[in-house]
């Protein structure tokens, strides 16, 4: 079935939304991550639309959704509240749904489940961000490395990558162009999608809104290494551990089943993430690293496993599935395997 695209008015903002599949069919909601949009889900939507009603919104600050500012002090709640407002506007908020969250979208759907557990039939966490956000924590409990959460927030993004997004760069001449970053880090090289789809994905990346209210957000200087701490606005601050803590997920009731799918070779969400200043410092890529005792790499995968183990200890159920030879985007890199896993999971909960 074709994908319908709508700009849906909600109580919070106008949300650009892709919709496919039969009206009244079991509901699957797809939530994208940072520097992307619902456009990255189009092949998956088409494959699911024979059996499911599938919805993929663009989060605020991304794609074609109204670019309302992101209040980072709420963590990822702006996104979770936007998602709920969208489902209310579509008269779907009371229907049980399987929520699929990719990268930062995984954090969004965990927050949604914390706030609306009774309306969640199941969660699929695809290479989800840590429940303690990105950067600035040291152990499985999410303990901050410094009092000001240095090493997280808006100052951690590559400014040239942000500049090229804002410039609408669609080429491959610059090492940190959106196209090159996508093909190097969203996927595990040498994997590439076919050229027309690659162009569509790059188009989705360059629609990311750039600035203090969006990507990457504002920042503050820090006396702690690496010299930057979170501001209060924008995307990368919203996923700073200063503002996001999803460990309450372990105590939600009711407790929907969770399928955690991750690529074994993910370079973004990893215990050795090349986007984490602690790990980059350890590699010698960021000067002045004060050592493991002060600023260790963030154990992102270990943090997620700890929260999900606590969830299981409270009576929840989760399964961790690792795709070998796969990077940050299993639904694209290993489409058929991901599709089969998602179908089986959704069929088991509906």
Coordinates of C-alpha atoms in Angstrom, one line a residue:
X1 CA 0.0 0.0 0.0
X2 CA 1.3 3.5 -0.7
X3 CA 2.5 5.8 2.1
X4 CA 0.3 8.8 2.8
X5 CA 2.0 11.9 4.1
X6 CA 0.1 14.4 6.3
X7 CA 0.8 17.5 8.3
X8 CA -1.3 16.7 11.3
X9 CA -2.4 19.5 13.6
X10 CA -2.1 18.5 17.3
X11 CA -2.5 20.3 20.6
X12 CA 1.3 20.9 20.7
X13 CA 2.5 21.4 17.1
X14 CA 1.9 20.3 13.5
X15 CA 3.5 16.9 13.0
X16 CA 4.5 15.7 9.6
X17 CA 3.5 12.0 9.6
X18 CA 3.8 9.1 7.2
X19 CA 0.9 6.6 7.4
X20 CA 0.5 3.3 5.6
X21 CA -1.5 0.1 6.0
X22 CA -5.2 -0.8 6.5
X23 CA -7.3 1.4 8.8
X24 CA -8.1 -0.6 11.9
X25 CA -5.2 -3.0 11.5
X26 CA -2.8 -3.6 14.5
X27 CA -0.9 -0.4 15.1
X28 CA 2.9 0.0 14.8
X29 CA 4.5 3.4 15.5
X30 CA 8.0 4.1 14.3
X31 CA 10.1 6.8 16.0
X32 CA 13.4 7.9 14.4
X33 CA 16.6 9.1 16.0
X34 CA 18.9 12.1 15.9
X35 CA 19.8 13.8 12.5
X36 CA 17.2 11.8 10.6
X37 CA 13.4 11.6 10.0
X38 CA 10.6 9.2 9.5
X39 CA 11.8 9.0 5.9
X40 CA 14.4 6.4 7.0
X41 CA 11.5 4.1 7.7
X42 CA 9.8 4.2 4.3
X43 CA 11.0 0.8 3.1
X44 CA 10.1 -0.8 6.4
X45 CA 6.6 0.9 6.3
X46 CA 5.9 -0.5 2.8
X47 CA 6.9 -4.0 3.9
X48 CA 4.7 -3.9 7.0
X49 CA 1.7 -2.2 5.4
X50 CA 0.1 -5.5 4.3
X51 CA -0.7 -6.4 7.8
X52 CA -0.3 -3.4 10.1
X53 CA -1.3 0.2 10.3
X54 CA 2.1 1.9 10.4
X55 CA 2.8 5.5 11.5
X56 CA 6.1 7.3 11.3
X57 CA 6.2 10.9 12.5
X58 CA 9.0 13.4 12.1
X59 CA 10.1 14.5 15.5
X60 CA 10.2 18.3 16.3
X61 CA 13.3 19.8 14.7
X62 CA 13.5 17.1 12.0
X63 CA 11.9 16.4 8.6
X64 CA 8.9 18.5 7.8
X65 CA 7.4 18.8 11.2
X66 CA 6.8 22.3 12.5
X67 CA 10.1 23.4 14.0
X68 CA 9.0 24.1 17.5
X69 CA 11.9 24.6 19.9
X70 CA 13.2 21.7 22.0
X71 CA 13.1 22.3 25.8
X72 CA 16.1 20.2 26.8
X73 CA 15.4 20.5 30.5
X74 CA 12.5 18.1 29.9
X75 CA 14.8 15.4 28.6
X76 CA 13.1 13.6 25.8
X77 CA 9.6 14.5 27.1
X78 CA 8.9 17.1 24.4
X79 CA 9.2 14.3 21.9
X80 CA 7.2 11.8 23.9
X81 CA 4.5 14.3 24.6
X82 CA 4.4 15.3 20.9
X83 CA 4.0 11.6 20.0
X84 CA 1.0 11.3 22.4
X85 CA -0.6 14.5 21.1
X86 CA -0.2 13.0 17.5
X87 CA -1.9 9.8 18.5
X88 CA -4.7 11.7 20.2
X89 CA -5.2 13.9 17.1
X90 CA -5.4 10.7 15.0
X91 CA -7.8 9.1 17.5
X92 CA -5.3 6.3 18.1
X93 CA -4.1 7.1 21.7
X94 CA -6.3 4.5 23.4
X95 CA -5.4 1.7 21.0
X96 CA -2.6 -0.6 22.1
X97 CA 0.4 -0.2 19.8
X98 CA 3.9 -1.7 19.2
X99 CA 6.4 1.2 19.4
X100 CA 9.7 0.9 17.5
X101 CA 12.3 3.4 18.6
X102 CA 15.6 3.7 16.7
X103 CA 18.6 5.4 18.5
X104 CA 17.3 8.5 20.3
X105 CA 13.8 7.3 19.3
X106 CA 14.4 4.3 21.7
X107 CA 14.7 6.8 24.5
X108 CA 11.5 8.6 23.3
X109 CA 9.4 5.4 23.4
X110 CA 10.8 4.4 26.8
X111 CA 9.7 7.8 28.1
X112 CA 6.3 7.2 26.4
X113 CA 6.0 3.9 28.1
X114 CA 6.8 5.5 31.5
X115 CA 4.0 8.0 30.9
X116 CA 1.5 5.7 29.1
X117 CA 2.3 2.1 29.9
X118 CA -1.3 0.9 29.6
X119 CA -1.4 1.9 25.9
X120 CA 1.9 0.1 24.9
X121 CA 1.5 -3.4 23.6
X122 CA 5.2 -3.9 23.1
X123 CA 8.5 -2.0 22.5
X124 CA 11.2 -2.7 20.0
X125 CA 14.4 -0.9 20.9
X126 CA 16.6 -0.6 17.9
X127 CA 20.2 0.4 18.8
X128 CA 18.6 2.6 21.5
X129 CA 20.4 5.4 23.2
X130 CA 21.4 4.7 26.8
X131 CA 18.7 5.3 29.4
X132 CA 21.1 7.8 30.8
X133 CA 21.5 9.7 27.6
X134 CA 24.7 10.4 25.7
X135 CA 28.0 11.3 27.3
X136 CA 29.1 12.2 30.8
X137 CA 28.4 9.1 32.8
X138 CA 30.8 6.4 34.1
X139 CA 29.1 3.2 35.1
X140 CA 26.0 0.9 34.6
X141 CA 24.1 3.0 37.1
X142 CA 24.5 6.2 35.0
X143 CA 26.7 8.0 37.6
X144 CA 27.8 11.4 36.3
X145 CA 31.5 11.9 35.7
X146 CA 31.3 15.5 36.9
X147 CA 28.8 17.7 38.7
X148 CA 28.1 19.7 35.5
X149 CA 27.8 16.7 33.2
X150 CA 30.8 17.8 31.1
X151 CA 31.2 15.9 27.9
X152 CA 27.5 15.9 27.0
X153 CA 25.1 18.3 25.4
X154 CA 25.2 20.7 22.5
X155 CA 28.9 21.3 22.6
X156 CA 29.7 17.7 21.7
X157 CA 28.5 17.8 18.1
X158 CA 30.9 18.3 15.2
X159 CA 30.3 22.0 14.2
X160 CA 31.3 21.3 10.6
X161 CA 28.7 18.5 10.3
X162 CA 26.1 20.9 11.6
X163 CA 27.2 23.6 9.2
X164 CA 27.0 21.3 6.2
X165 CA 23.5 20.2 7.2
X166 CA 22.4 23.8 7.4
X167 CA 24.1 24.5 4.0
X168 CA 22.1 21.6 2.5
X169 CA 25.3 19.7 1.5
X170 CA 24.3 16.6 -0.5
X171 CA 27.8 15.8 -1.8
X172 CA 30.6 13.6 -0.7
X173 CA 33.6 15.9 -1.0
X174 CA 33.8 16.7 2.7
X175 CA 34.7 13.9 5.2
X176 CA 31.9 15.0 7.5
X177 CA 29.3 15.7 4.9
X178 CA 25.8 14.3 5.8
X179 CA 26.3 11.7 3.0
X180 CA 29.7 10.5 4.3
X181 CA 28.7 10.6 8.0
X182 CA 25.6 8.5 7.1
X183 CA 27.5 5.9 5.1
X184 CA 30.3 5.7 7.6
X185 CA 28.4 5.7 10.9
X186 CA 24.7 5.1 10.4
X187 CA 25.7 2.0 8.5
X188 CA 28.7 -0.3 8.8
X189 CA 30.9 0.2 5.7
X190 CA 31.0 -1.0 3.0
X191 CA 27.2 -1.3 3.2
X192 CA 25.3 1.2 1.1
X193 CA 21.8 1.4 -0.1
X194 CA 21.0 1.9 -3.8
X195 CA 21.6 5.4 -5.1
X196 CA 18.0 6.7 -5.2
X197 CA 17.3 5.6 -1.7
X198 CA 20.7 7.0 -0.5
X199 CA 19.7 10.4 -2.0
X200 CA 16.4 10.2 -0.2
X201 CA 18.1 9.4 3.1
X202 CA 20.5 12.3 2.7
X203 CA 17.6 14.6 1.9
X204 CA 16.1 13.5 5.3
X205 CA 19.3 14.3 7.1
X206 CA 19.6 17.8 5.6
X207 CA 16.1 18.7 6.7
X208 CA 17.4 18.6 10.3
X209 CA 16.9 22.1 11.8
X210 CA 20.2 23.6 13.0
X211 CA 20.6 26.0 15.9
X212 CA 20.4 26.5 19.6
X213 CA 16.7 25.4 19.7
X214 CA 17.3 22.3 17.6
X215 CA 20.4 20.5 16.5
X216 CA 22.8 20.4 18.3
X217 CA 21.6 23.0 20.8
X218 CA 23.3 25.5 23.0
X219 CA 26.2 24.8 25.4
X220 CA 28.0 26.1 28.4
X221 CA 31.8 26.2 29.1
X222 CA 33.1 23.9 31.7
X223 CA 36.2 23.8 33.9
X224 CA 36.1 20.1 33.6
X225 CA 37.5 18.1 30.6
X226 CA 36.6 18.3 27.7
X227 CA 35.6 21.9 28.4
X228 CA 31.9 21.8 27.4
X229 CA 28.8 21.1 29.4
X230 CA 25.1 21.1 28.5
X231 CA 22.9 24.1 27.8
X232 CA 19.2 24.1 28.2
X233 CA 17.9 24.0 24.6
X234 CA 18.1 21.7 21.6
X235 CA 18.5 18.1 20.7
X236 CA 21.9 17.1 22.1
X237 CA 21.0 18.7 25.4
X238 CA 17.7 16.8 25.5
X239 CA 19.8 13.6 25.5
X240 CA 22.3 14.8 28.1
X241 CA 22.2 12.8 31.3
X242 CA 21.7 16.2 33.1
X243 CA 18.1 16.0 31.9
X244 CA 17.3 12.5 30.8
X245 CA 17.0 9.5 33.1
X246 CA 14.9 6.6 31.8
X247 CA 15.7 4.2 34.6
X248 CA 12.1 4.5 36.0
X249 CA 11.2 2.3 33.0
X250 CA 12.2 -0.6 35.1
X251 CA 9.2 0.0 37.4
X252 CA 6.4 0.6 34.9
X253 CA 3.1 -1.3 35.3
X254 CA 1.7 -2.9 33.2
X255 CA 5.0 -4.3 31.7
X256 CA 4.8 -4.8 28.0
X257 CA 7.4 -7.2 26.4
X258 CA 10.5 -5.6 25.0
X259 CA 12.6 -6.7 22.0
X260 CA 16.1 -5.1 22.0
X261 CA 17.8 -5.4 18.6
X262 CA 21.2 -4.0 18.0
X263 CA 24.0 -4.1 15.5
X264 CA 27.2 -5.7 16.8
X265 CA 29.3 -3.1 15.1
X266 CA 27.4 0.0 16.0
X267 CA 29.8 2.9 16.3
X268 CA 27.3 5.4 17.7
X269 CA 25.6 3.6 20.6
X270 CA 28.3 1.4 22.0
X271 CA 30.5 0.9 25.1
X272 CA 33.2 2.1 22.7
X273 CA 31.3 4.9 20.9
X274 CA 33.3 7.1 18.6
X275 CA 30.9 9.9 19.4
X276 CA 31.6 9.7 23.2
X277 CA 34.3 12.1 24.4
X278 CA 35.4 9.6 27.1
X279 CA 36.2 7.0 24.4
X280 CA 37.7 9.5 22.0
X281 CA 39.9 10.9 24.8
X282 CA 41.1 7.4 25.6
X283 CA 42.0 6.9 21.9
X284 CA 44.0 10.1 22.0
X285 CA 41.6 11.8 19.5
X286 CA 40.7 14.6 22.1
X287 CA 43.6 16.1 23.8
X288 CA 44.0 16.4 27.6
X289 CA 42.0 13.3 28.5
X290 CA 42.3 12.9 32.3
X291 CA 42.1 9.1 32.3
X292 CA 39.7 6.3 33.1
X293 CA 39.3 7.3 36.8
X294 CA 38.0 10.8 35.8
X295 CA 36.4 10.4 32.4
X296 CA 36.0 6.8 31.3
X297 CA 34.1 5.8 28.2
X298 CA 30.3 5.6 28.7
X299 CA 29.1 2.0 28.9
X300 CA 26.0 2.7 26.8
X301 CA 25.1 -0.9 26.1
X302 CA 25.8 -2.0 29.6
X303 CA 23.6 0.8 31.0
X304 CA 20.7 -0.3 28.8
X305 CA 21.2 -4.0 29.8
X306 CA 21.2 -3.0 33.5
X307 CA 17.8 -1.2 33.2
X308 CA 16.3 -4.0 31.2
X309 CA 17.6 -6.5 33.8
X310 CA 15.9 -4.5 36.5
X311 CA 12.7 -4.5 34.4
X312 CA 12.9 -8.3 34.1
X313 CA 13.5 -8.5 37.9
X314 CA 10.2 -6.6 38.4
X315 CA 8.4 -9.1 36.2
X316 CA 8.9 -7.6 32.8
X317 CA 10.2 -9.6 29.8
X318 CA 12.9 -8.6 27.3
X319 CA 14.9 -10.3 24.6
X320 CA 18.2 -9.0 23.3
X321 CA 19.1 -9.9 19.7
X322 CA 22.4 -8.9 18.3
X323 CA 22.8 -8.7 14.5
X324 CA 26.4 -9.6 13.5
X325 CA 28.1 -7.6 10.8
X326 CA 25.7 -4.7 11.3
X327 CA 26.0 -1.1 12.4
X328 CA 23.6 1.5 13.8
X329 CA 20.6 0.8 11.4
X330 CA 19.6 -2.9 11.4
X331 CA 16.2 -2.0 9.8
X332 CA 18.1 -0.8 6.8
X333 CA 21.3 -2.8 6.8
X334 CA 19.6 -6.2 7.4
X335 CA 16.1 -5.3 6.3
X336 CA 14.7 -8.8 5.9
X337 CA 16.0 -10.1 9.2
X338 CA 14.7 -7.0 11.1
X339 CA 11.4 -7.2 9.3
X340 CA 10.9 -10.8 10.3
X341 CA 11.9 -10.1 13.9
X342 CA 9.5 -7.2 14.1
X343 CA 6.6 -9.1 12.4
X344 CA 7.0 -12.1 14.8
X345 CA 7.2 -9.8 17.8
X346 CA 4.1 -7.8 16.8
X347 CA 2.1 -10.9 15.9
X348 CA 2.9 -12.3 19.4
X349 CA 1.6 -9.3 21.3
X350 CA -1.6 -8.5 19.3

